[in-house]
Amino acid sequence: MSVLEATDVTKIYGQGCDHCVEQTGHEVGDNRCPVCDSVVACADVEFDVHDGEVLGIVGESGSGKSSLAEMLALDLEATAGDVRHRSHDGNLLTADYQTRRELERAHIGMVHQQVADGLDLEFTGGGNVAEQLLAASWRNYEEIRERVAELFEETEIPIDRMDDRTATYSGGMQRRVQIAKAIANEPELVILDEPTTGLDVSVQARILDMFRRIQREQGVATIVVSHDLGVIRLLADRTLVMRHGRVIESGLTDRIMEDPHHAYTQKLINSVI
Ligand SMILES: Nc1ncnc2c1ncn2[C@@H]1O[C@H](COP(=O)(O)OP(=O)(O)O)[C@@H](O)[C@H]1O
Ligand SMILES: [Mg+2]
């Protein structure tokens, strides 16, 4: 099977009602249900992630990308849906607490859009990465330090910063620490949510190059979420385009860039050229 198979993934913020899905979405032009005022962050989302591939998810702010990513990383409760991960029999979205913890620490690495969701800024950078190893039952202090140093090198963070508080790191370095943490236990799937948003352009380019190298070397299946088509174009083999919580177009990234079928996708592309 694929690394991940998702069907009908839906997230509604609010009480929800029978009209939520049909009265929202791209065709309607809104994600707020006119009947019960709930927000349908995403609905009926379906895709697979294959071995070694990078799947991009692109769409403007508010289109539901982070809600989807957080559900896949098991950090947000889904309203409905079925997500299969190769390492587990059954629907991840309804797995018990123990199973979710196990998946989170060993099989799915997540780089959160908000740094504070992914890292404890009061901890040292090394400590944040070590935490992930401890969760996967690493116990020997020397071995942990060695592995953390290796991960710092891999993600191009100066090793002499390992024992500094993460709050003192630059925004770019904090993203790198999140990436180091996400790949620490060699998960089958890594999810990056807006990995470069808010960083200087030159820093963005270096982080994307670094991640692209790691992804190619390790062949780890990846989902990269971004509002920035440049990021998607650089990293993603295939792409889903989201709007108002729905996937409106999907296909090979090159095809989508060169021959977008959907008027909205054309607009997205034209707005960045
Ligand atoms: N905790 C929340 N409570 C209510 N609405 C939310 C919450 N989080 C996100 N939303 C809404 O859900 C929609 C999708 O948000 P999000 O998943 O963050 O999209 P994106 O990552 O594409 O910007 C937006 O309309 C947003 O305002
Ligand atoms: Mg987001």
PDB file of C-alpha atoms and ligand atoms in Angstrom:
ATOM      1  CA  MET A   1       0.000   0.000   0.000  1.00  0.00           C
ATOM      2  CA  SER A   2       0.923   3.654  -0.144  1.00  0.00           C
ATOM      3  CA  VAL A   3       2.540   5.223   2.894  1.00  0.00           C
ATOM      4  CA  LEU A   4      -0.685   7.084   3.622  1.00  0.00           C
ATOM      5  CA  GLU A   5      -4.193   6.772   2.203  1.00  0.00           C
ATOM      6  CA  ALA A   6      -6.718   9.416   3.209  1.00  0.00           C
ATOM      7  CA  THR A   7     -10.411   9.426   2.338  1.00  0.00           C
ATOM      8  CA  ASP A   8     -13.272  11.750   3.232  1.00  0.00           C
ATOM      9  CA  VAL A   9     -11.218  13.733   5.734  1.00  0.00           C
ATOM     10  CA  THR A  10     -13.384  16.431   7.252  1.00  0.00           C
ATOM     11  CA  LYS A  11     -12.912  19.028   9.972  1.00  0.00           C
ATOM     12  CA  ILE A  12     -15.717  21.225  11.187  1.00  0.00           C
ATOM     13  CA  TYR A  13     -15.084  23.826  13.886  1.00  0.00           C
ATOM     14  CA  GLY A  14     -18.311  24.370  15.775  1.00  0.00           C
ATOM     15  CA  GLN A  15     -21.308  22.202  16.455  1.00  0.00           C
ATOM     16  CA  GLY A  16     -21.920  21.309  12.794  1.00  0.00           C
ATOM     17  CA  CYS A  17     -25.235  20.402  11.194  1.00  0.00           C
ATOM     18  CA  ASP A  18     -26.596  18.372   8.284  1.00  0.00           C
ATOM     19  CA  HIS A  19     -26.120  21.308   5.904  1.00  0.00           C
ATOM     20  CA  CYS A  20     -22.489  22.166   6.678  1.00  0.00           C
ATOM     21  CA  VAL A  21     -20.833  20.276   3.844  1.00  0.00           C
ATOM     22  CA  GLU A  22     -23.343  20.946   1.096  1.00  0.00           C
ATOM     23  CA  GLN A  23     -23.673  24.661   1.938  1.00  0.00           C
ATOM     24  CA  THR A  24     -19.943  25.415   1.952  1.00  0.00           C
ATOM     25  CA  GLY A  25     -16.957  24.898  -0.301  1.00  0.00           C
ATOM     26  CA  HIS A  26     -15.447  26.149  -3.470  1.00  0.00           C
ATOM     27  CA  GLU A  27     -18.667  26.281  -5.477  1.00  0.00           C
ATOM     28  CA  VAL A  28     -20.426  28.210  -2.719  1.00  0.00           C
ATOM     29  CA  GLY A  29     -17.408  30.461  -2.192  1.00  0.00           C
ATOM     30  CA  ASP A  30     -17.302  30.223   1.595  1.00  0.00           C
ATOM     31  CA  ASN A  31     -16.307  27.815   4.341  1.00  0.00           C
ATOM     32  CA  ARG A  32     -18.829  29.026   6.925  1.00  0.00           C
ATOM     33  CA  CYS A  33     -22.149  27.187   7.163  1.00  0.00           C
ATOM     34  CA  PRO A  34     -25.023  29.674   6.711  1.00  0.00           C
ATOM     35  CA  VAL A  35     -27.308  27.453   8.792  1.00  0.00           C
ATOM     36  CA  CYS A  36     -25.286  26.800  11.951  1.00  0.00           C
ATOM     37  CA  ASP A  37     -22.336  29.183  11.548  1.00  0.00           C
ATOM     38  CA  SER A  38     -19.732  26.417  11.914  1.00  0.00           C
ATOM     39  CA  VAL A  39     -16.506  26.621   9.909  1.00  0.00           C
ATOM     40  CA  VAL A  40     -15.928  23.727   7.527  1.00  0.00           C
ATOM     41  CA  ALA A  41     -12.127  23.867   7.467  1.00  0.00           C
ATOM     42  CA  CYS A  42     -11.968  20.894   5.117  1.00  0.00           C
ATOM     43  CA  ALA A  43     -14.387  18.316   3.791  1.00  0.00           C
ATOM     44  CA  ASP A  44     -14.202  15.060   1.835  1.00  0.00           C
ATOM     45  CA  VAL A  45     -10.477  15.380   1.216  1.00  0.00           C
ATOM     46  CA  GLU A  46      -8.971  12.352  -0.445  1.00  0.00           C
ATOM     47  CA  PHE A  47      -5.401  11.493  -1.522  1.00  0.00           C
ATOM     48  CA  ASP A  48      -2.570   8.965  -1.279  1.00  0.00           C
ATOM     49  CA  VAL A  49       1.083   9.524  -0.535  1.00  0.00           C
ATOM     50  CA  HIS A  50       3.398   7.075  -2.272  1.00  0.00           C
ATOM     51  CA  ASP A  51       6.844   5.863  -1.289  1.00  0.00           C
ATOM     52  CA  GLY A  52       9.558   8.465  -1.624  1.00  0.00           C
ATOM     53  CA  GLU A  53       7.239  11.103  -3.023  1.00  0.00           C
ATOM     54  CA  VAL A  54       6.634  14.702  -1.998  1.00  0.00           C
ATOM     55  CA  LEU A  55       2.973  15.677  -2.106  1.00  0.00           C
ATOM     56  CA  GLY A  56       2.310  19.409  -2.103  1.00  0.00           C
ATOM     57  CA  ILE A  57      -0.842  21.030  -0.749  1.00  0.00           C
ATOM     58  CA  VAL A  58      -1.294  24.612  -1.871  1.00  0.00           C
ATOM     59  CA  GLY A  59      -4.016  27.184  -1.366  1.00  0.00           C
ATOM     60  CA  GLU A  60      -4.567  30.649  -0.002  1.00  0.00           C
ATOM     61  CA  SER A  61      -4.671  31.333   3.720  1.00  0.00           C
ATOM     62  CA  GLY A  62      -7.804  29.859   5.312  1.00  0.00           C
ATOM     63  CA  SER A  63      -8.277  27.124   2.709  1.00  0.00           C
ATOM     64  CA  GLY A  64      -7.896  24.409   5.358  1.00  0.00           C
ATOM     65  CA  LYS A  65      -4.316  23.270   4.837  1.00  0.00           C
ATOM     66  CA  SER A  66      -3.149  23.432   8.449  1.00  0.00           C
ATOM     67  CA  SER A  67      -6.315  21.783   9.765  1.00  0.00           C
ATOM     68  CA  LEU A  68      -5.705  18.910   7.356  1.00  0.00           C
ATOM     69  CA  ALA A  69      -2.002  18.661   8.237  1.00  0.00           C
ATOM     70  CA  GLU A  70      -2.693  18.698  11.978  1.00  0.00           C
ATOM     71  CA  MET A  71      -5.265  15.913  11.638  1.00  0.00           C
ATOM     72  CA  LEU A  72      -2.816  13.782   9.670  1.00  0.00           C
ATOM     73  CA  ALA A  73      -0.179  14.404  12.341  1.00  0.00           C
ATOM     74  CA  LEU A  74      -2.744  13.357  14.972  1.00  0.00           C
ATOM     75  CA  ASP A  75      -2.604  16.722  16.701  1.00  0.00           C
ATOM     76  CA  LEU A  76      -6.170  17.690  15.845  1.00  0.00           C
ATOM     77  CA  GLU A  77      -9.297  15.618  16.232  1.00  0.00           C
ATOM     78  CA  ALA A  78     -11.050  14.951  12.931  1.00  0.00           C
ATOM     79  CA  THR A  79     -14.799  15.352  12.480  1.00  0.00           C
ATOM     80  CA  ALA A  80     -14.872  12.457  10.009  1.00  0.00           C
ATOM     81  CA  GLY A  81     -12.617  10.552   7.677  1.00  0.00           C
ATOM     82  CA  ASP A  82     -10.453   7.521   7.225  1.00  0.00           C
ATOM     83  CA  VAL A  83      -6.664   7.693   7.165  1.00  0.00           C
ATOM     84  CA  ARG A  84      -4.515   4.587   6.782  1.00  0.00           C
ATOM     85  CA  HIS A  85      -0.810   4.573   7.561  1.00  0.00           C
ATOM     86  CA  ARG A  86       1.338   1.684   6.478  1.00  0.00           C
ATOM     87  CA  SER A  87       2.626   1.034   9.978  1.00  0.00           C
ATOM     88  CA  HIS A  88      -0.823   0.566  11.483  1.00  0.00           C
ATOM     89  CA  ASP A  89      -3.907  -1.549  10.830  1.00  0.00           C
ATOM     90  CA  GLY A  90      -6.989   0.602  11.021  1.00  0.00           C
ATOM     91  CA  ASN A  91      -8.102   4.203  10.843  1.00  0.00           C
ATOM     92  CA  LEU A  92      -5.555   6.556  12.413  1.00  0.00           C
ATOM     93  CA  LEU A  93      -8.214   9.155  13.088  1.00  0.00           C
ATOM     94  CA  THR A  94     -10.020   6.868  15.501  1.00  0.00           C
ATOM     95  CA  ALA A  95      -6.973   5.103  16.958  1.00  0.00           C
ATOM     96  CA  ASP A  96      -6.639   4.958  20.745  1.00  0.00           C
ATOM     97  CA  TYR A  97      -4.302   7.270  22.638  1.00  0.00           C
ATOM     98  CA  GLN A  98      -1.487   4.729  22.922  1.00  0.00           C
ATOM     99  CA  THR A  99      -1.473   4.035  19.184  1.00  0.00           C
ATOM    100  CA  ARG A 100      -1.517   7.720  18.345  1.00  0.00           C
ATOM    101  CA  ARG A 101       1.459   8.371  20.631  1.00  0.00           C
ATOM    102  CA  GLU A 102       3.355   5.494  19.027  1.00  0.00           C
ATOM    103  CA  LEU A 103       2.606   6.799  15.514  1.00  0.00           C
ATOM    104  CA  GLU A 104       3.569  10.340  16.472  1.00  0.00           C
ATOM    105  CA  ARG A 105       6.894   9.414  17.952  1.00  0.00           C
ATOM    106  CA  ALA A 106       8.065   6.833  15.424  1.00  0.00           C
ATOM    107  CA  HIS A 107       6.132   6.979  12.170  1.00  0.00           C
ATOM    108  CA  ILE A 108       4.983  10.546  11.433  1.00  0.00           C
ATOM    109  CA  GLY A 109       7.241  13.596  11.769  1.00  0.00           C
ATOM    110  CA  MET A 110       5.582  17.002  11.856  1.00  0.00           C
ATOM    111  CA  VAL A 111       6.938  20.496  11.287  1.00  0.00           C
ATOM    112  CA  HIS A 112       4.259  22.843  12.598  1.00  0.00           C
ATOM    113  CA  GLN A 113       3.382  26.190  11.073  1.00  0.00           C
ATOM    114  CA  GLN A 114       3.608  27.737  14.552  1.00  0.00           C
ATOM    115  CA  VAL A 115       7.043  27.109  16.042  1.00  0.00           C
ATOM    116  CA  ALA A 116       5.626  27.068  19.569  1.00  0.00           C
ATOM    117  CA  ASP A 117       3.412  24.104  18.596  1.00  0.00           C
ATOM    118  CA  GLY A 118       6.472  22.074  17.651  1.00  0.00           C
ATOM    119  CA  LEU A 119       9.158  23.180  20.082  1.00  0.00           C
ATOM    120  CA  ASP A 120       9.521  24.184  23.700  1.00  0.00           C
ATOM    121  CA  LEU A 121      11.307  27.493  23.293  1.00  0.00           C
ATOM    122  CA  GLU A 122      12.594  27.386  26.869  1.00  0.00           C
ATOM    123  CA  PHE A 123      14.394  24.091  26.211  1.00  0.00           C
ATOM    124  CA  THR A 124      17.734  23.987  24.448  1.00  0.00           C
ATOM    125  CA  GLY A 125      17.696  23.192  20.728  1.00  0.00           C
ATOM    126  CA  GLY A 126      19.432  19.908  21.459  1.00  0.00           C
ATOM    127  CA  GLY A 127      16.940  19.182  24.223  1.00  0.00           C
ATOM    128  CA  ASN A 128      14.013  19.564  21.852  1.00  0.00           C
ATOM    129  CA  VAL A 129      15.477  17.008  19.478  1.00  0.00           C
ATOM    130  CA  ALA A 130      16.535  14.721  22.335  1.00  0.00           C
ATOM    131  CA  GLU A 131      12.949  14.720  23.584  1.00  0.00           C
ATOM    132  CA  GLN A 132      11.861  12.968  20.401  1.00  0.00           C
ATOM    133  CA  LEU A 133      14.571  10.321  20.865  1.00  0.00           C
ATOM    134  CA  LEU A 134      13.600   9.817  24.519  1.00  0.00           C
ATOM    135  CA  ALA A 135       9.993   9.297  23.404  1.00  0.00           C
ATOM    136  CA  ALA A 136      11.278   6.501  21.177  1.00  0.00           C
ATOM    137  CA  SER A 137      13.020   4.880  24.146  1.00  0.00           C
ATOM    138  CA  TRP A 138      16.572   6.094  23.626  1.00  0.00           C
ATOM    139  CA  ARG A 139      18.200   6.037  27.062  1.00  0.00           C
ATOM    140  CA  ASN A 140      21.973   6.312  26.804  1.00  0.00           C
ATOM    141  CA  TYR A 141      23.086   9.943  27.310  1.00  0.00           C
ATOM    142  CA  GLU A 142      26.176   9.725  25.084  1.00  0.00           C
ATOM    143  CA  GLU A 143      24.265   8.048  22.274  1.00  0.00           C
ATOM    144  CA  ILE A 144      21.505  10.633  22.454  1.00  0.00           C
ATOM    145  CA  ARG A 145      24.014  13.501  22.293  1.00  0.00           C
ATOM    146  CA  GLU A 146      25.756  11.889  19.372  1.00  0.00           C
ATOM    147  CA  ARG A 147      22.493  11.396  17.477  1.00  0.00           C
ATOM    148  CA  VAL A 148      21.398  14.973  18.199  1.00  0.00           C
ATOM    149  CA  ALA A 149      24.747  16.263  16.920  1.00  0.00           C
ATOM    150  CA  GLU A 150      24.320  14.171  13.781  1.00  0.00           C
ATOM    151  CA  LEU A 151      20.832  15.622  13.251  1.00  0.00           C
ATOM    152  CA  PHE A 152      22.137  19.163  13.776  1.00  0.00           C
ATOM    153  CA  GLU A 153      24.758  18.493  11.124  1.00  0.00           C
ATOM    154  CA  GLU A 154      22.173  16.983   8.792  1.00  0.00           C
ATOM    155  CA  THR A 155      19.922  20.047   9.112  1.00  0.00           C
ATOM    156  CA  GLU A 156      22.897  22.439   8.990  1.00  0.00           C
ATOM    157  CA  ILE A 157      22.595  23.964  12.455  1.00  0.00           C
ATOM    158  CA  PRO A 158      25.904  24.961  14.143  1.00  0.00           C
ATOM    159  CA  ILE A 159      26.591  22.245  16.687  1.00  0.00           C
ATOM    160  CA  ASP A 160      27.937  24.776  19.186  1.00  0.00           C
ATOM    161  CA  ARG A 161      24.366  26.125  19.526  1.00  0.00           C
ATOM    162  CA  MET A 162      23.053  22.773  20.776  1.00  0.00           C
ATOM    163  CA  ASP A 163      22.967  23.807  24.419  1.00  0.00           C
ATOM    164  CA  ASP A 164      21.468  27.270  23.898  1.00  0.00           C
ATOM    165  CA  ARG A 165      17.805  27.986  24.622  1.00  0.00           C
ATOM    166  CA  THR A 166      15.714  27.558  21.474  1.00  0.00           C
ATOM    167  CA  ALA A 167      14.206  31.016  22.082  1.00  0.00           C
ATOM    168  CA  THR A 168      17.627  32.506  21.262  1.00  0.00           C
ATOM    169  CA  TYR A 169      17.721  30.834  17.819  1.00  0.00           C
ATOM    170  CA  SER A 170      16.819  32.693  14.643  1.00  0.00           C
ATOM    171  CA  GLY A 171      13.498  31.854  12.959  1.00  0.00           C
ATOM    172  CA  GLY A 172      15.364  29.874  10.310  1.00  0.00           C
ATOM    173  CA  MET A 173      17.260  27.844  12.899  1.00  0.00           C
ATOM    174  CA  GLN A 174      14.050  27.113  14.790  1.00  0.00           C
ATOM    175  CA  ARG A 175      12.590  25.628  11.577  1.00  0.00           C
ATOM    176  CA  ARG A 176      15.731  23.555  11.201  1.00  0.00           C
ATOM    177  CA  VAL A 177      15.361  22.245  14.757  1.00  0.00           C
ATOM    178  CA  GLN A 178      11.761  21.282  13.961  1.00  0.00           C
ATOM    179  CA  ILE A 179      12.972  19.424  10.867  1.00  0.00           C
ATOM    180  CA  ALA A 180      15.731  17.692  12.886  1.00  0.00           C
ATOM    181  CA  LYS A 181      13.112  16.624  15.406  1.00  0.00           C
ATOM    182  CA  ALA A 182      10.702  15.474  12.706  1.00  0.00           C
ATOM    183  CA  ILE A 183      13.261  13.176  11.054  1.00  0.00           C
ATOM    184  CA  ALA A 184      14.949  12.043  14.297  1.00  0.00           C
ATOM    185  CA  ASN A 185      13.305   8.625  14.466  1.00  0.00           C
ATOM    186  CA  GLU A 186      13.307   8.063  10.714  1.00  0.00           C
ATOM    187  CA  PRO A 187       9.529   8.132  10.267  1.00  0.00           C
ATOM    188  CA  GLU A 188       7.896   6.834   7.077  1.00  0.00           C
ATOM    189  CA  LEU A 189       6.163  10.187   6.609  1.00  0.00           C
ATOM    190  CA  VAL A 190       7.151  13.798   7.273  1.00  0.00           C
ATOM    191  CA  ILE A 191       4.632  16.646   7.157  1.00  0.00           C
ATOM    192  CA  LEU A 192       5.856  20.220   6.716  1.00  0.00           C
ATOM    193  CA  ASP A 193       3.341  23.006   7.309  1.00  0.00           C
ATOM    194  CA  GLU A 194       4.530  26.303   5.794  1.00  0.00           C
ATOM    195  CA  PRO A 195       8.188  25.406   6.397  1.00  0.00           C
ATOM    196  CA  THR A 196       9.504  28.789   5.271  1.00  0.00           C
ATOM    197  CA  THR A 197       6.685  31.260   5.848  1.00  0.00           C
ATOM    198  CA  GLY A 198       7.846  34.431   7.547  1.00  0.00           C
ATOM    199  CA  LEU A 199      11.544  33.903   6.830  1.00  0.00           C
ATOM    200  CA  ASP A 200      13.851  36.049   4.680  1.00  0.00           C
ATOM    201  CA  VAL A 201      13.968  34.906   1.079  1.00  0.00           C
ATOM    202  CA  SER A 202      17.633  33.840   1.268  1.00  0.00           C
ATOM    203  CA  VAL A 203      16.958  31.830   4.444  1.00  0.00           C
ATOM    204  CA  GLN A 204      13.922  30.230   2.795  1.00  0.00           C
ATOM    205  CA  ALA A 205      16.013  29.066  -0.151  1.00  0.00           C
ATOM    206  CA  ARG A 206      18.669  27.515   2.096  1.00  0.00           C
ATOM    207  CA  ILE A 207      16.104  25.654   4.180  1.00  0.00           C
ATOM    208  CA  LEU A 208      14.308  24.325   1.109  1.00  0.00           C
ATOM    209  CA  ASP A 209      17.592  23.167  -0.426  1.00  0.00           C
ATOM    210  CA  MET A 210      18.544  21.491   2.842  1.00  0.00           C
ATOM    211  CA  PHE A 211      15.233  19.681   3.118  1.00  0.00           C
ATOM    212  CA  ARG A 212      15.288  18.673  -0.539  1.00  0.00           C
ATOM    213  CA  ARG A 213      18.726  17.091  -0.046  1.00  0.00           C
ATOM    214  CA  ILE A 214      17.572  15.163   3.041  1.00  0.00           C
ATOM    215  CA  GLN A 215      14.377  14.071   1.308  1.00  0.00           C
ATOM    216  CA  ARG A 216      16.303  12.754  -1.686  1.00  0.00           C
ATOM    217  CA  GLU A 217      18.957  11.028   0.409  1.00  0.00           C
ATOM    218  CA  GLN A 218      16.489   9.351   2.709  1.00  0.00           C
ATOM    219  CA  GLY A 219      13.609   9.015   0.256  1.00  0.00           C
ATOM    220  CA  VAL A 220      11.143   9.854   3.012  1.00  0.00           C
ATOM    221  CA  ALA A 221       7.545  10.345   1.860  1.00  0.00           C
ATOM    222  CA  THR A 222       6.606  13.961   2.543  1.00  0.00           C
ATOM    223  CA  ILE A 223       3.564  16.194   2.594  1.00  0.00           C
ATOM    224  CA  VAL A 224       4.460  19.855   2.204  1.00  0.00           C
ATOM    225  CA  VAL A 225       1.780  22.441   2.845  1.00  0.00           C
ATOM    226  CA  SER A 226       2.250  26.019   1.688  1.00  0.00           C
ATOM    227  CA  HIS A 227       0.386  29.057   0.419  1.00  0.00           C
ATOM    228  CA  ASP A 228       3.541  29.749  -1.599  1.00  0.00           C
ATOM    229  CA  LEU A 229       3.601  28.177  -5.047  1.00  0.00           C
ATOM    230  CA  GLY A 230       7.368  28.666  -5.195  1.00  0.00           C
ATOM    231  CA  VAL A 231       7.817  26.258  -2.293  1.00  0.00           C
ATOM    232  CA  ILE A 232       5.471  23.725  -3.871  1.00  0.00           C
ATOM    233  CA  ARG A 233       7.110  24.039  -7.274  1.00  0.00           C
ATOM    234  CA  LEU A 234      10.531  23.396  -5.767  1.00  0.00           C
ATOM    235  CA  LEU A 235       9.645  20.441  -3.549  1.00  0.00           C
ATOM    236  CA  ALA A 236       6.488  18.685  -4.682  1.00  0.00           C
ATOM    237  CA  ASP A 237       6.196  15.879  -7.234  1.00  0.00           C
ATOM    238  CA  ARG A 238       2.399  15.977  -7.100  1.00  0.00           C
ATOM    239  CA  THR A 239       0.150  18.741  -5.842  1.00  0.00           C
ATOM    240  CA  LEU A 240      -3.341  19.216  -4.469  1.00  0.00           C
ATOM    241  CA  VAL A 241      -4.876  22.669  -4.784  1.00  0.00           C
ATOM    242  CA  MET A 242      -7.273  23.565  -1.969  1.00  0.00           C
ATOM    243  CA  ARG A 243      -9.885  26.270  -1.723  1.00  0.00           C
ATOM    244  CA  HIS A 244     -12.558  26.793   0.918  1.00  0.00           C
ATOM    245  CA  GLY A 245     -11.751  23.413   2.423  1.00  0.00           C
ATOM    246  CA  ARG A 246     -12.004  21.387  -0.782  1.00  0.00           C
ATOM    247  CA  VAL A 247      -9.450  19.890  -3.122  1.00  0.00           C
ATOM    248  CA  ILE A 248     -10.262  21.548  -6.428  1.00  0.00           C
ATOM    249  CA  GLU A 249      -7.425  20.203  -8.536  1.00  0.00           C
ATOM    250  CA  SER A 250      -4.682  17.621  -8.253  1.00  0.00           C
ATOM    251  CA  GLY A 251      -1.964  16.226 -10.458  1.00  0.00           C
ATOM    252  CA  LEU A 252       1.737  16.278 -11.223  1.00  0.00           C
ATOM    253  CA  THR A 253       3.177  19.595 -10.069  1.00  0.00           C
ATOM    254  CA  ASP A 254       4.684  20.321 -13.488  1.00  0.00           C
ATOM    255  CA  ARG A 255       1.345  19.732 -15.178  1.00  0.00           C
ATOM    256  CA  ILE A 256      -0.470  21.961 -12.706  1.00  0.00           C
ATOM    257  CA  MET A 257       2.052  24.769 -13.195  1.00  0.00           C
ATOM    258  CA  GLU A 258       2.109  24.525 -16.978  1.00  0.00           C
ATOM    259  CA  ASP A 259      -1.488  23.608 -17.705  1.00  0.00           C
ATOM    260  CA  PRO A 260      -3.753  24.415 -14.761  1.00  0.00           C
ATOM    261  CA  HIS A 261      -7.258  23.134 -15.434  1.00  0.00           C
ATOM    262  CA  HIS A 262      -9.050  25.141 -12.830  1.00  0.00           C
ATOM    263  CA  ALA A 263      -9.593  28.887 -13.148  1.00  0.00           C
ATOM    264  CA  TYR A 264      -8.615  29.366  -9.503  1.00  0.00           C
ATOM    265  CA  THR A 265      -5.339  27.517 -10.016  1.00  0.00           C
ATOM    266  CA  GLN A 266      -4.632  29.676 -13.062  1.00  0.00           C
ATOM    267  CA  LYS A 267      -5.204  32.743 -10.933  1.00  0.00           C
ATOM    268  CA  LEU A 268      -2.893  31.436  -8.202  1.00  0.00           C
ATOM    269  CA  ILE A 269      -0.147  30.832 -10.741  1.00  0.00           C
ATOM    270  CA  ASN A 270      -0.624  34.126 -12.540  1.00  0.00           C
ATOM    271  CA  SER A 271      -0.515  36.027  -9.271  1.00  0.00           C
ATOM    272  CA  VAL A 272       3.038  34.849  -8.554  1.00  0.00           C
ATOM    273  CA  ILE A 273       4.542  35.207 -12.028  1.00  0.00           C
TER     274      ILE A 273
HETATM  275  N1  LIG B   1      -9.506  26.531  16.238  1.00  0.00           N
HETATM  276  C1  LIG B   1     -10.287  27.043  15.280  1.00  0.00           C
HETATM  277  N2  LIG B   1     -11.564  27.402  15.554  1.00  0.00           N
HETATM  278  C2  LIG B   1     -12.372  27.892  14.587  1.00  0.00           C
HETATM  279  N3  LIG B   1     -12.018  28.062  13.310  1.00  0.00           N
HETATM  280  C3  LIG B   1     -10.744  27.724  12.977  1.00  0.00           C
HETATM  281  C4  LIG B   1      -9.826  27.193  13.936  1.00  0.00           C
HETATM  282  N4  LIG B   1      -8.650  26.951  13.306  1.00  0.00           N
HETATM  283  C5  LIG B   1      -8.841  27.305  12.018  1.00  0.00           C
HETATM  284  N5  LIG B   1     -10.078  27.765  11.823  1.00  0.00           N
HETATM  285  C6  LIG B   1     -10.682  28.230  10.551  1.00  0.00           C
HETATM  286  O1  LIG B   1     -10.623  27.127   9.648  1.00  0.00           O
HETATM  287  C7  LIG B   1     -10.328  27.569   8.329  1.00  0.00           C
HETATM  288  C8  LIG B   1      -9.098  26.854   7.838  1.00  0.00           C
HETATM  289  O2  LIG B   1      -7.981  27.275   8.593  1.00  0.00           O
HETATM  290  P1  LIG B   1      -6.546  26.614   8.421  1.00  0.00           P
HETATM  291  O3  LIG B   1      -6.686  25.149   8.460  1.00  0.00           O
HETATM  292  O4  LIG B   1      -5.626  27.265   9.387  1.00  0.00           O
HETATM  293  O5  LIG B   1      -6.181  27.054   6.911  1.00  0.00           O
HETATM  294  P2  LIG B   1      -4.788  27.379   6.231  1.00  0.00           P
HETATM  295  O6  LIG B   1      -3.729  26.609   6.919  1.00  0.00           O
HETATM  296  O7  LIG B   1      -4.999  26.965   4.800  1.00  0.00           O
HETATM  297  O8  LIG B   1      -4.586  28.852   6.353  1.00  0.00           O
HETATM  298  C9  LIG B   1     -10.181  29.078   8.418  1.00  0.00           C
HETATM  299  O9  LIG B   1     -11.420  29.651   8.047  1.00  0.00           O
HETATM  300  C10 LIG B   1      -9.857  29.321   9.874  1.00  0.00           C
HETATM  301  O10 LIG B   1     -10.296  30.594  10.275  1.00  0.00           O
HETATM  302 MG    MG B   2      -1.929  27.158   7.698  1.00  0.00          MG
END
